[in-house]
Tab-separated table of C-alpha atoms and ligand atoms in Angstrom:
chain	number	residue	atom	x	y	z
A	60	UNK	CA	26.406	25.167	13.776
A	61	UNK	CA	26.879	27.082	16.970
A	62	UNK	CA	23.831	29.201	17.709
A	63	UNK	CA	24.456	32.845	17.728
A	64	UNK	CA	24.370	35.402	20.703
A	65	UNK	CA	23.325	38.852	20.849
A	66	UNK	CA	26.282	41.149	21.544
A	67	UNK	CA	27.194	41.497	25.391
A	68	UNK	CA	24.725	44.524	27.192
A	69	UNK	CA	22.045	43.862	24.732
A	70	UNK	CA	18.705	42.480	26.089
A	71	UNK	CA	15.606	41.085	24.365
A	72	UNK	CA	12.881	41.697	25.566
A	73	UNK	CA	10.496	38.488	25.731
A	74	UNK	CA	6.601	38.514	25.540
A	75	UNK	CA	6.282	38.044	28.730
A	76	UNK	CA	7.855	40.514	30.370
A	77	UNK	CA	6.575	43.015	27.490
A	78	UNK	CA	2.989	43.275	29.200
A	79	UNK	CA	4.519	45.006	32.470
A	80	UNK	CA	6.675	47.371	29.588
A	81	UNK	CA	3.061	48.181	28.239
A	82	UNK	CA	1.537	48.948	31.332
A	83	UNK	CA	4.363	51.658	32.280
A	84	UNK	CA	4.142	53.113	28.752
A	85	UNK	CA	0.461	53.557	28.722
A	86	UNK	CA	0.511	55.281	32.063
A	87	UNK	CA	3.201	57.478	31.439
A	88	UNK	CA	1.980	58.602	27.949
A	89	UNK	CA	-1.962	59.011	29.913
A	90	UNK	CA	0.155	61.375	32.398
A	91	UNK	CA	1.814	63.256	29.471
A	92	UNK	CA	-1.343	63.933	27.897
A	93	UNK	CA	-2.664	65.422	31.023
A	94	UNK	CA	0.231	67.472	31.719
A	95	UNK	CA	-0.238	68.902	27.886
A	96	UNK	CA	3.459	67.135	27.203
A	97	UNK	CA	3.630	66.262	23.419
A	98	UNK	CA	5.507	62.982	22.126
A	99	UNK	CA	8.903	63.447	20.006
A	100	UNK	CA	10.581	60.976	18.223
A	101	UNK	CA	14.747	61.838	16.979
A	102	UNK	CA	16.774	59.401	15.148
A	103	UNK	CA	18.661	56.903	17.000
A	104	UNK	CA	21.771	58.176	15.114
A	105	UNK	CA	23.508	61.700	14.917
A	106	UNK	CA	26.565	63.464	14.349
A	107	UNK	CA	29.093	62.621	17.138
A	108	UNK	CA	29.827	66.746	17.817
A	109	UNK	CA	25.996	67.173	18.796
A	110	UNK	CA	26.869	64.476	22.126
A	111	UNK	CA	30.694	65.866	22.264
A	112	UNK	CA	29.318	69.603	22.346
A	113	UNK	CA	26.113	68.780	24.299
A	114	UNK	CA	27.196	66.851	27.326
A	115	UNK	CA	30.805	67.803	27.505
A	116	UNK	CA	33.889	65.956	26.716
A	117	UNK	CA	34.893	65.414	30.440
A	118	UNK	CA	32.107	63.503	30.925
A	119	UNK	CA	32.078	59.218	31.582
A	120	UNK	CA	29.465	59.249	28.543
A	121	UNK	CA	31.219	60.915	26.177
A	122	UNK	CA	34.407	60.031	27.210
A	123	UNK	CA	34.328	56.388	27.468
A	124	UNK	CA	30.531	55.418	27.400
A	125	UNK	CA	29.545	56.309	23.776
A	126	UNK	CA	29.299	53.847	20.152
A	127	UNK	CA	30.718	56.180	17.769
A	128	UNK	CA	32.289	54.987	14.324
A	129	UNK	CA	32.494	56.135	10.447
A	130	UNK	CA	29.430	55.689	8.549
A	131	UNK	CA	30.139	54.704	4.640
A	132	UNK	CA	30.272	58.414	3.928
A	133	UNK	CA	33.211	58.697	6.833
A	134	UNK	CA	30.968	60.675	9.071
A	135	UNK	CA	31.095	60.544	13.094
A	136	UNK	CA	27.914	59.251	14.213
A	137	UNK	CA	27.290	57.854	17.179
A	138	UNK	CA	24.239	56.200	18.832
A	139	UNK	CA	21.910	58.429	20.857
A	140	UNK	CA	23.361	58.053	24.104
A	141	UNK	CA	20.614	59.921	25.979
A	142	UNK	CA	17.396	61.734	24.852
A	143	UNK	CA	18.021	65.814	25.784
A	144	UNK	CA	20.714	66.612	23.000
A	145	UNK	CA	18.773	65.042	20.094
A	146	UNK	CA	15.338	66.693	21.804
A	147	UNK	CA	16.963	69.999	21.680
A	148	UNK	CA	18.603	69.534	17.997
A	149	UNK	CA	15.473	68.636	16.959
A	150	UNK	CA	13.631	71.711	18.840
A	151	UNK	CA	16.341	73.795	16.731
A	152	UNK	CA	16.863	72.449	13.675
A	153	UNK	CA	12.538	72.718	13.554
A	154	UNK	CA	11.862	76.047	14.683
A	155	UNK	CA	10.072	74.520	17.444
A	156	UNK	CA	10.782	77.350	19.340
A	157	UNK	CA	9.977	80.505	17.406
A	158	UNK	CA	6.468	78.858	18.631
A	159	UNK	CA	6.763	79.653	21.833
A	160	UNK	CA	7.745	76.956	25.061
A	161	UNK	CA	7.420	73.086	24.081
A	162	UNK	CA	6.814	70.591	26.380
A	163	UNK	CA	7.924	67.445	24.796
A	164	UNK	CA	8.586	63.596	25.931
A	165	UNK	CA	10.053	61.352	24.195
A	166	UNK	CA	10.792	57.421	24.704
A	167	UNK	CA	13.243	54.389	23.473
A	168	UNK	CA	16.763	53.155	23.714
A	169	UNK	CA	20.044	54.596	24.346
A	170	UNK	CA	23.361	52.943	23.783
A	171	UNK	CA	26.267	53.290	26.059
A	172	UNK	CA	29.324	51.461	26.660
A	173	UNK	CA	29.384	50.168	29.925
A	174	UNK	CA	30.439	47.151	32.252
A	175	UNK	CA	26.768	45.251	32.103
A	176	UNK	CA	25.624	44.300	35.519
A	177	UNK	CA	21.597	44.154	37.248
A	178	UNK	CA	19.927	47.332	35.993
A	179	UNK	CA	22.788	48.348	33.784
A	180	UNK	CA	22.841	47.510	30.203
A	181	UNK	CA	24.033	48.924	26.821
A	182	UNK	CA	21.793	49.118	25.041
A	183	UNK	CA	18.825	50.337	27.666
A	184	UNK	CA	15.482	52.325	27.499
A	185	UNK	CA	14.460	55.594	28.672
A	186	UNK	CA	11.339	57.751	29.156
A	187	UNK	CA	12.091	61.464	29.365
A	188	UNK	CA	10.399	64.902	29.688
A	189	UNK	CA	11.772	68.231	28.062
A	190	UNK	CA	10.276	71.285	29.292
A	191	UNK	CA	11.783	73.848	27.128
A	192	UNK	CA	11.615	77.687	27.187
A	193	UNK	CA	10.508	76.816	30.928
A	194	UNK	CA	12.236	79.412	33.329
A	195	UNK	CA	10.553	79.710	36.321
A	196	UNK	CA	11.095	77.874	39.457
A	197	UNK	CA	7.836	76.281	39.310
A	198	UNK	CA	8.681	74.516	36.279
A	199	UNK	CA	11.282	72.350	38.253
A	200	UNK	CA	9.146	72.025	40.653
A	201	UNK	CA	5.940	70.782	38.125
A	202	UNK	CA	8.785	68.503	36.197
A	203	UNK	CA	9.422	66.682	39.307
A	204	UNK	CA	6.029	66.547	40.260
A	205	UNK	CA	5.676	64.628	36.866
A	206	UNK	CA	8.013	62.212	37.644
A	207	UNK	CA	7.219	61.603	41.108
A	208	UNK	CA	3.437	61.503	40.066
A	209	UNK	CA	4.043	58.997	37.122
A	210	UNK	CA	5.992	56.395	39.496
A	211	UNK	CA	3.607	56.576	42.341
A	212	UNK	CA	0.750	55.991	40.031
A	213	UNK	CA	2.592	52.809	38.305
A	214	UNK	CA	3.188	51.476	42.634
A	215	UNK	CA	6.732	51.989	43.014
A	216	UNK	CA	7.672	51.778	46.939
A	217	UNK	CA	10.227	53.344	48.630
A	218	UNK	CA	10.500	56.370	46.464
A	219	UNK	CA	13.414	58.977	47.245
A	220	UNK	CA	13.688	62.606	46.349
A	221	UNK	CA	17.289	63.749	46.134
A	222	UNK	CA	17.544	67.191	45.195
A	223	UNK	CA	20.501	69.551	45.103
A	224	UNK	CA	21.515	73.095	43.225
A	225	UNK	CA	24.599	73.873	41.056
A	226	UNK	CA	24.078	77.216	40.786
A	227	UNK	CA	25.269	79.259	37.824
A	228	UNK	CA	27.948	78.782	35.825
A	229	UNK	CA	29.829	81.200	37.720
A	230	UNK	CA	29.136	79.349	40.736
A	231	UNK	CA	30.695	76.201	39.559
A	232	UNK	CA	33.728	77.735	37.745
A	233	UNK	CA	34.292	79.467	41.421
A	234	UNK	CA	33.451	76.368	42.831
A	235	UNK	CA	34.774	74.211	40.507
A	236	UNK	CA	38.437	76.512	41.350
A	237	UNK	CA	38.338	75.483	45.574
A	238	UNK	CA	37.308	71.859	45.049
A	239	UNK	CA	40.252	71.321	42.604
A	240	UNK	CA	42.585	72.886	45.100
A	241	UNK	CA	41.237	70.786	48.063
A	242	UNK	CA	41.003	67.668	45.647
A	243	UNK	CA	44.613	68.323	45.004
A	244	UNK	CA	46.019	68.287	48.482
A	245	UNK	CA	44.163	65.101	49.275
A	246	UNK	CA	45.093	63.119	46.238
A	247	UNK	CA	46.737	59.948	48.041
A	248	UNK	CA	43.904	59.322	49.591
A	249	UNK	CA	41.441	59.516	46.849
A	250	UNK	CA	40.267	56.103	44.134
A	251	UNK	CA	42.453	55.970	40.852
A	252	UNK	CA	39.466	56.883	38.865
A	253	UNK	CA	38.376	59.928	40.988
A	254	UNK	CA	42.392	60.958	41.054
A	255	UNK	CA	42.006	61.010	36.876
A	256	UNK	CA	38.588	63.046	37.343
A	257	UNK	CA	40.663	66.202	39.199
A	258	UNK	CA	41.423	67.237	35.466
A	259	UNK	CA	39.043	66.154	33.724
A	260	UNK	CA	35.445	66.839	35.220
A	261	UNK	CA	36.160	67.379	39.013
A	262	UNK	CA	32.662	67.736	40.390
A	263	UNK	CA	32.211	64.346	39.474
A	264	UNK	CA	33.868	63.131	41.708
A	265	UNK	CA	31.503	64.487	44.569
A	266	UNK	CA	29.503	61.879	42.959
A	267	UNK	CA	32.095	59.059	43.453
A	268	UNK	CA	30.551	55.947	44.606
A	269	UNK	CA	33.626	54.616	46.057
A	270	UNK	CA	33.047	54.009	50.118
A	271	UNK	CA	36.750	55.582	51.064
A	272	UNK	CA	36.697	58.853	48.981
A	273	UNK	CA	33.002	59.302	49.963
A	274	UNK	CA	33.799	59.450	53.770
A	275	UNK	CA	36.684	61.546	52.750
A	276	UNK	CA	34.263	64.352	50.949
A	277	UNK	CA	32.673	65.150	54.066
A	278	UNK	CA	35.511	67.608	54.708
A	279	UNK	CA	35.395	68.923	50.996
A	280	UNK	CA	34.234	72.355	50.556
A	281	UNK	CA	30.516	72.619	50.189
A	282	UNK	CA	29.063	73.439	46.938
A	283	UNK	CA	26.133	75.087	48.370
A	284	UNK	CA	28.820	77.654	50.168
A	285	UNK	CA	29.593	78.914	46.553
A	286	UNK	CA	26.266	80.041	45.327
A	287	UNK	CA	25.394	83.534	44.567
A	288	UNK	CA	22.627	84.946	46.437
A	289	UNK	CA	20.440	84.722	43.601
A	290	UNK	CA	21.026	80.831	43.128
A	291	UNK	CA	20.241	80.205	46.716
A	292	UNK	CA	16.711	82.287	46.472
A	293	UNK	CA	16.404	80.663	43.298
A	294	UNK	CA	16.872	76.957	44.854
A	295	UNK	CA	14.775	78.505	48.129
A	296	UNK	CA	11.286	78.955	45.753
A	297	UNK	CA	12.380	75.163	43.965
A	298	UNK	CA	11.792	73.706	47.574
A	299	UNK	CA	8.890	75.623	48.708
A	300	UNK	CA	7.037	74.589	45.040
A	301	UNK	CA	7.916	71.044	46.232
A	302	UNK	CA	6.972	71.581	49.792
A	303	UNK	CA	3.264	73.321	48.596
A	304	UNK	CA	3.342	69.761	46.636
A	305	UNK	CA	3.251	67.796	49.431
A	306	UNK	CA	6.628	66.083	47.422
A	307	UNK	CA	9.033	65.241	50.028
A	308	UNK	CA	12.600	65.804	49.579
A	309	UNK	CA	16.170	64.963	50.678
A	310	UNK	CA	18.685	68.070	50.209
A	311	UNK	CA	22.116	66.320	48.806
A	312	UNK	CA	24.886	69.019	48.251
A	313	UNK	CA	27.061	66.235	46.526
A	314	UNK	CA	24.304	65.187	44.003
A	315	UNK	CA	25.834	65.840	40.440
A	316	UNK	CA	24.840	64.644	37.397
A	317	UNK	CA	26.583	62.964	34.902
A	318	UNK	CA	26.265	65.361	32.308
A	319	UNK	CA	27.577	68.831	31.532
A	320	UNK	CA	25.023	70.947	30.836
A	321	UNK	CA	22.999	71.174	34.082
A	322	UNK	CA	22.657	74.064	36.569
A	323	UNK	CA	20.546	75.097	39.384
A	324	UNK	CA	18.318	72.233	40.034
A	325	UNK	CA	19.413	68.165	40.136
A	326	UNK	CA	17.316	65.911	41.263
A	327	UNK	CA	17.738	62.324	41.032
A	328	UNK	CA	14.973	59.762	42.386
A	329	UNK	CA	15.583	56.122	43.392
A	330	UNK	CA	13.979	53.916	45.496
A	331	UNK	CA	14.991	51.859	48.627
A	332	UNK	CA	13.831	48.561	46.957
A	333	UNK	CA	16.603	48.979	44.105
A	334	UNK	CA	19.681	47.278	44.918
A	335	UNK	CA	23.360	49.198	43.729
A	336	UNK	CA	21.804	50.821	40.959
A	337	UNK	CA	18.663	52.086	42.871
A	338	UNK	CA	18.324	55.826	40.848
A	339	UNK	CA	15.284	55.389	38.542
A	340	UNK	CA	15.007	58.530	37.250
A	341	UNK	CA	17.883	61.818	37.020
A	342	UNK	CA	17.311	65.212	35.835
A	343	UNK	CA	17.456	69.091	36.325
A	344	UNK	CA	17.768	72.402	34.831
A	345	UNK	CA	19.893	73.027	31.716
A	346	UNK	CA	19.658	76.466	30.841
A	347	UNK	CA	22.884	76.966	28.831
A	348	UNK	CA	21.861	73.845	26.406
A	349	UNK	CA	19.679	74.758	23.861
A	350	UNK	CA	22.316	77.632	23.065
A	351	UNK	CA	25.682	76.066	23.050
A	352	UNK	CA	23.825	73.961	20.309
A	353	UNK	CA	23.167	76.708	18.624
A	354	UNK	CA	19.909	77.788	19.577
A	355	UNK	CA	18.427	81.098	20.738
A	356	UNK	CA	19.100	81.122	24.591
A	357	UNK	CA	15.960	78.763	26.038
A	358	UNK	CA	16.261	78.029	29.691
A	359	UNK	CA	14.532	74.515	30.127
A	360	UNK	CA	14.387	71.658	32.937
A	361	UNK	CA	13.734	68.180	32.278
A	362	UNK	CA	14.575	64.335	33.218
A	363	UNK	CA	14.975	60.754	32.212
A	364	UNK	CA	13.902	57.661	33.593
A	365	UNK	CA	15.250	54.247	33.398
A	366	UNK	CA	13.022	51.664	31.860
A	367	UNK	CA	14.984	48.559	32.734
A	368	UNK	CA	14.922	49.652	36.298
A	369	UNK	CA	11.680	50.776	36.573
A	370	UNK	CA	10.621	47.594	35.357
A	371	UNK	CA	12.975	45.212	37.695
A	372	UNK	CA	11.138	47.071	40.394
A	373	UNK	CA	7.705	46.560	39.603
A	374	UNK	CA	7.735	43.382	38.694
A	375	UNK	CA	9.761	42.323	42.269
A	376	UNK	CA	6.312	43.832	43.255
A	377	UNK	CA	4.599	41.158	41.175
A	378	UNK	CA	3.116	43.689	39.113
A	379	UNK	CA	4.038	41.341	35.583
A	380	UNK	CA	0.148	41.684	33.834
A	381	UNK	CA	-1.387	38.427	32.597
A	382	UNK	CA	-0.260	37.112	28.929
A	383	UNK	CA	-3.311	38.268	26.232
A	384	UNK	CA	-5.981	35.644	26.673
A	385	UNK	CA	-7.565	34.339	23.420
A	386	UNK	CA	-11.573	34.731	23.221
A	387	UNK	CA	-11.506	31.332	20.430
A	388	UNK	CA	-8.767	28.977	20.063
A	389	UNK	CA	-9.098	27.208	16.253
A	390	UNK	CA	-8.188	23.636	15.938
A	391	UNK	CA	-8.237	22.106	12.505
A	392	UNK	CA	-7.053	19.546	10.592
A	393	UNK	CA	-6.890	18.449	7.310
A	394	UNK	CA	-6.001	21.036	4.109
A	395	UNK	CA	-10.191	21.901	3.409
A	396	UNK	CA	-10.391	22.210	7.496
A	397	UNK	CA	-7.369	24.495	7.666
A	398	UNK	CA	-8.453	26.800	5.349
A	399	UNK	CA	-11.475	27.016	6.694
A	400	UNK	CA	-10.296	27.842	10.103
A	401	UNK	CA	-8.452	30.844	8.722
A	402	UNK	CA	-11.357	32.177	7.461
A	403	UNK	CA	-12.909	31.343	10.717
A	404	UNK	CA	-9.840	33.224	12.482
A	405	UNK	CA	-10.202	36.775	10.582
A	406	UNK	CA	-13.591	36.582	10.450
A	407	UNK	CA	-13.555	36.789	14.929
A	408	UNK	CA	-10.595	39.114	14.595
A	409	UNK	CA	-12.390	41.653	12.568
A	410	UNK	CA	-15.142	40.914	15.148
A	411	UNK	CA	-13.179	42.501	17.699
A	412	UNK	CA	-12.638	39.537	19.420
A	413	UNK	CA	-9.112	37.759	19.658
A	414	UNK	CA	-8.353	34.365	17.809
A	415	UNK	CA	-5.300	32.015	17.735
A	416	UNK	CA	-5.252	29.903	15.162
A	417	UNK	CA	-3.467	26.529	15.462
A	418	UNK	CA	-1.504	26.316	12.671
A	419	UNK	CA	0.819	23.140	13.860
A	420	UNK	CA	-0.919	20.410	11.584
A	421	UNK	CA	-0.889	18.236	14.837
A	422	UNK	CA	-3.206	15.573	15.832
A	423	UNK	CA	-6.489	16.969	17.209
A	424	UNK	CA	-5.570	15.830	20.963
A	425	UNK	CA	-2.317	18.018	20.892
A	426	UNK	CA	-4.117	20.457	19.533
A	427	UNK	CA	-6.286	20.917	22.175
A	428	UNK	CA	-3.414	20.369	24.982
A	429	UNK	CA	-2.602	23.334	23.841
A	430	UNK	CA	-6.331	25.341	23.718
A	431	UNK	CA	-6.396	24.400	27.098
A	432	UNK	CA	-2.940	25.994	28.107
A	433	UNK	CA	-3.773	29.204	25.848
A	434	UNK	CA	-6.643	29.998	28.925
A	435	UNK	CA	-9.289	30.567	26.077
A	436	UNK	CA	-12.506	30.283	26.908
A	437	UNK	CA	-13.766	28.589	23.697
A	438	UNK	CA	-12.215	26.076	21.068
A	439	UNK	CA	-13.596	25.820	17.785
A	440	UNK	CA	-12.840	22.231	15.692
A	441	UNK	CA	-12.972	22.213	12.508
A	442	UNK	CA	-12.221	18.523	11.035
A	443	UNK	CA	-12.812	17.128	7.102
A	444	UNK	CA	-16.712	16.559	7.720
A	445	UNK	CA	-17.060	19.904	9.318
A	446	UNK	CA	-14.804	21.760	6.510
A	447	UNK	CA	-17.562	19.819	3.650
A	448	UNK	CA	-20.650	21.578	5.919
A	449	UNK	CA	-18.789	24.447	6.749
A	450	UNK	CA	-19.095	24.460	10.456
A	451	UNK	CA	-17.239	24.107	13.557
A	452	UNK	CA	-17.736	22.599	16.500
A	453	UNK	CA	-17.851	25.105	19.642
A	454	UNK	CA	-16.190	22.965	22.552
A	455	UNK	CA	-16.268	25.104	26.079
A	456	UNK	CA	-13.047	24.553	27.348
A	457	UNK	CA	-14.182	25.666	31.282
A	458	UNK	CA	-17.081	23.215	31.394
A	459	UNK	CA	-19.904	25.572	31.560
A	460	UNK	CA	-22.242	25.814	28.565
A	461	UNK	CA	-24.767	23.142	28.913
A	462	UNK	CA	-24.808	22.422	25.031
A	463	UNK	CA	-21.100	21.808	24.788
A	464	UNK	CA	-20.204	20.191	21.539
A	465	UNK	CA	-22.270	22.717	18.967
A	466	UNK	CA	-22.070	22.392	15.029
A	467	UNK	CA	-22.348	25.645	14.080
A	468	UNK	CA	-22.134	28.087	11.053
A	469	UNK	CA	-19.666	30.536	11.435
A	470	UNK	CA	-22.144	32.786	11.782
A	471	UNK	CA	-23.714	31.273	14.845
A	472	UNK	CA	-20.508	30.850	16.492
A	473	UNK	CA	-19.698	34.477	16.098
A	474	UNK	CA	-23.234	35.482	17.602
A	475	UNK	CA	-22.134	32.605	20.954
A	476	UNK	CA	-18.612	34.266	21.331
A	477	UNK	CA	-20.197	38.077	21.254
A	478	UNK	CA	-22.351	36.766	24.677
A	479	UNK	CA	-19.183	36.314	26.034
B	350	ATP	P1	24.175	55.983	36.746
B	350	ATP	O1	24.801	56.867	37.766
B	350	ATP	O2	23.373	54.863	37.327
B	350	ATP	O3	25.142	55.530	35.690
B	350	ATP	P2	23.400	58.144	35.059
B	350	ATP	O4	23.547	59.370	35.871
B	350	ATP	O5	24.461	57.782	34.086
B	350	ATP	O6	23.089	56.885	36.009
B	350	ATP	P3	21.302	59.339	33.488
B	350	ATP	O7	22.161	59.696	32.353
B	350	ATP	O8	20.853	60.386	34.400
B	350	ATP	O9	22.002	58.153	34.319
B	350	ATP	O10	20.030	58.531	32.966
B	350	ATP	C1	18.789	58.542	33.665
B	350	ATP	C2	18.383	57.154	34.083
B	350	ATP	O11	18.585	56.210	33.047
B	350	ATP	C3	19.191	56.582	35.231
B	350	ATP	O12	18.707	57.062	36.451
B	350	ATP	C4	18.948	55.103	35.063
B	350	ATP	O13	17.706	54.724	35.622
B	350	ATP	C5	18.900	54.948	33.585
B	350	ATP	N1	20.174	54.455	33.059
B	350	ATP	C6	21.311	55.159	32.804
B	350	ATP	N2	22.265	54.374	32.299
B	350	ATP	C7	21.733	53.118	32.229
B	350	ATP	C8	22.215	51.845	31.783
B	350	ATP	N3	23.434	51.706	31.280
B	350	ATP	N4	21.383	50.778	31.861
B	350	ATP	C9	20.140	50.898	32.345
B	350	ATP	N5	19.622	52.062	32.774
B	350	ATP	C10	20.401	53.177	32.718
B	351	MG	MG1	26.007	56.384	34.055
């Protein structure tokens, strides 16, 4: 029968690559507990209107990016295809917020529809941070800082600030108004896609990443141009909380995110050792969010990072932690001896210790092929004439006990493996 495949865009994940996953979940949930940033967990499915309403129907996500079909009860749903919507439903739907500002994270996949490539998957993971009912400047500023923080800890190189403001919503629908006039008169010139994006979300195409419209956007009409006096003194007090940070920055007036329902602040952070898809972690300032779902108004700031990403970099580092390293590797043989080594197995587990248990059946010299590949320091052997005594025999796999070969009780084996 032909084997089966998983469905094109979805990864496993395989043990060993899992130990470097760990590592980057540990730290970032140690740097969430310091920064007081609880854990949230939303389903992986909701109603297709909270994604349509919360990131905007214009966007590439909703538009063409999302899994959406009929459950049994002919419902919308779709798969989460990012974290903030759900995080804010959630913060709703709770009362989360009649308790004041909540400073939430959250972590695990997201599906989206796209054309798989390196660092581009879809099904894929992210870690994100929702400060909500944050409003001051600062808070952008201490979000980043989180971020940054988090990836400098777990040794990413080459990290890049990008950071950029969209003002109010009056600044982009003023904005929004000369770009789509300039956009207009240079339409021959401009990529197929980014010509379909004049109607339909036009400040994305600032963020078009094809070579010939880029070049051409240098004469577009600069966002930063359009901002209130407010938004600038606003964006003014973002960068001096970074600067008093020591967090350096790049200012990019064409950095837009993907998704509706930012303003002021965007930041996006990548680093130099990614190849095309090199931005590891996106985020900003959505003030209007948490009320267009519904909510009482909550301004709030927040980002996402990319696990897959954040992974392919570290381990190009090397970083890839060792596989788990038994303390006693049990070989038996024979039905008495293999019973007895399963005692033997819990009773080191609930030691504290860590056991693998052969449970092949094999002949004692595969067996301990592969002890000796598992990198444990100890083998125990229990055969029929050790099963009828109920011992083992301790074998040092490294050579260095000078009374290699001991039948022992389990309880004297237990007392050798607790020296270490
Ligand atoms: P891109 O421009 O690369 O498509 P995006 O703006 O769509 O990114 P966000 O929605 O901001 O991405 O998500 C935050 C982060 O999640 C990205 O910076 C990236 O690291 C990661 N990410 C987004 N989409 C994918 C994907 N399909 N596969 C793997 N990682 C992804
Ligand atoms: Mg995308």
């Amino acid at each position: 029968m032909e084997p089966l495949q998983s469905l094109r865009g979805m990864v496993d994940l395989l043990p060993e690559r899992l130990g470097l996953w760990q590592r980057v979940e540990a730290t970032a949930r140690e740097h969430f507990r310091r920064a007081a940033i609880a854990e949230i967990r939303t389903p992986l499915l909701e109603a297709t209107e909270l994604f349509a309403r919360g990131i905007g129907e214009g966007t590439d996500v909703v538009g063409k990016e999302m899994y959406t079909f009929f459950d049994r009860g002919e419902r919308s749903c779709t798969l989460r295809p990012e974290g903030t919507a759900s995080v804010v439903r959630a913060a709703i739907q709770q009362r989360l917020l009649a308790q004041g500002p909540q400073r939430l994270w959250y972590g695990g996949p997201m599906f989206r529809y796209e054309r798989p490539q390196a660092g581009r998957q879809r099904q894929f993971h992210q870690i994100g941070v929702e400060l909500l009912g944050a409003a001051d400047p600062l808070s952008d500023g201490e979000a980043i800082a989180i971020a940054w923080d988090l990836l400098a800890d777990l040794g990413v190189a080459g990290l890049e600030l990008e950071l950029n403001s969209l003002g109010t919503l009056d600044d982009r629908v003023r904005y929004r108004a000369e770009l789509v006039a300039w956009l207009e008169a240079h339409r021959q010139q401009l990529d197929p896609d980014s010509q379909q994006r004049i109607t339909s979300n036009p400040l994305r195409v600032l963020d078009s990443k094809h070579p010939d419209t880029q070049a051409l956007l240098a004469g577009a009409p600069d966002l930063q141009d359009a901002l209130c006096p407010e938004s600038h003194e606003r964006f003014r007090l973002v960068r001096r909380a970074l600067e008093d940070l020591g967090i350096p920055f790049r200012l990019n007036p064409r950095l837009v995110r993907g998704l509706d329902y930012y303003g002021h602040t965007a930041f996006e952070i990548s680093s130099s050792q990614l190849g095309a898809q090199a931005t590891v972690c996106g985020g900003g300032r959505y003030d209007g969010l948490v009320e267009q779902l519904g909510g009482p108004a909550t301004p709030a700031v927040g980002w996402a990072l990319g696990m897959e990403r954040l992974v392919l970099l570290l381990s190009e580092a090397g970083g890839d932690p060792a596989a788990v390293v038994p303390d006693l590797y049990v070989i038996s043989r024979g039905e008495a001896a293999e019973r007895q080594a399963l005692t033997l197995a819990r009773r080191v587990r609930r030691a504290g210790l860590i056991a693998e248990r052969d449970g092949s059946g094999a002949a004692f010299g595969k067996q301990f092929k592969r002890a000796d590949r598992s990198g444990a320091r100890w083998a125990a052997v229990i055969g029929e004439s050790e099963a009828a005594e109920g011992v083992a025999v301790l074998k040092d796999l490294r050579g260095e006990a000078s009374d290699d070969g001991r039948r022992l009780p389990f309880e004297g084996l237990l007392a050798v493996l607790a020296q270490g």
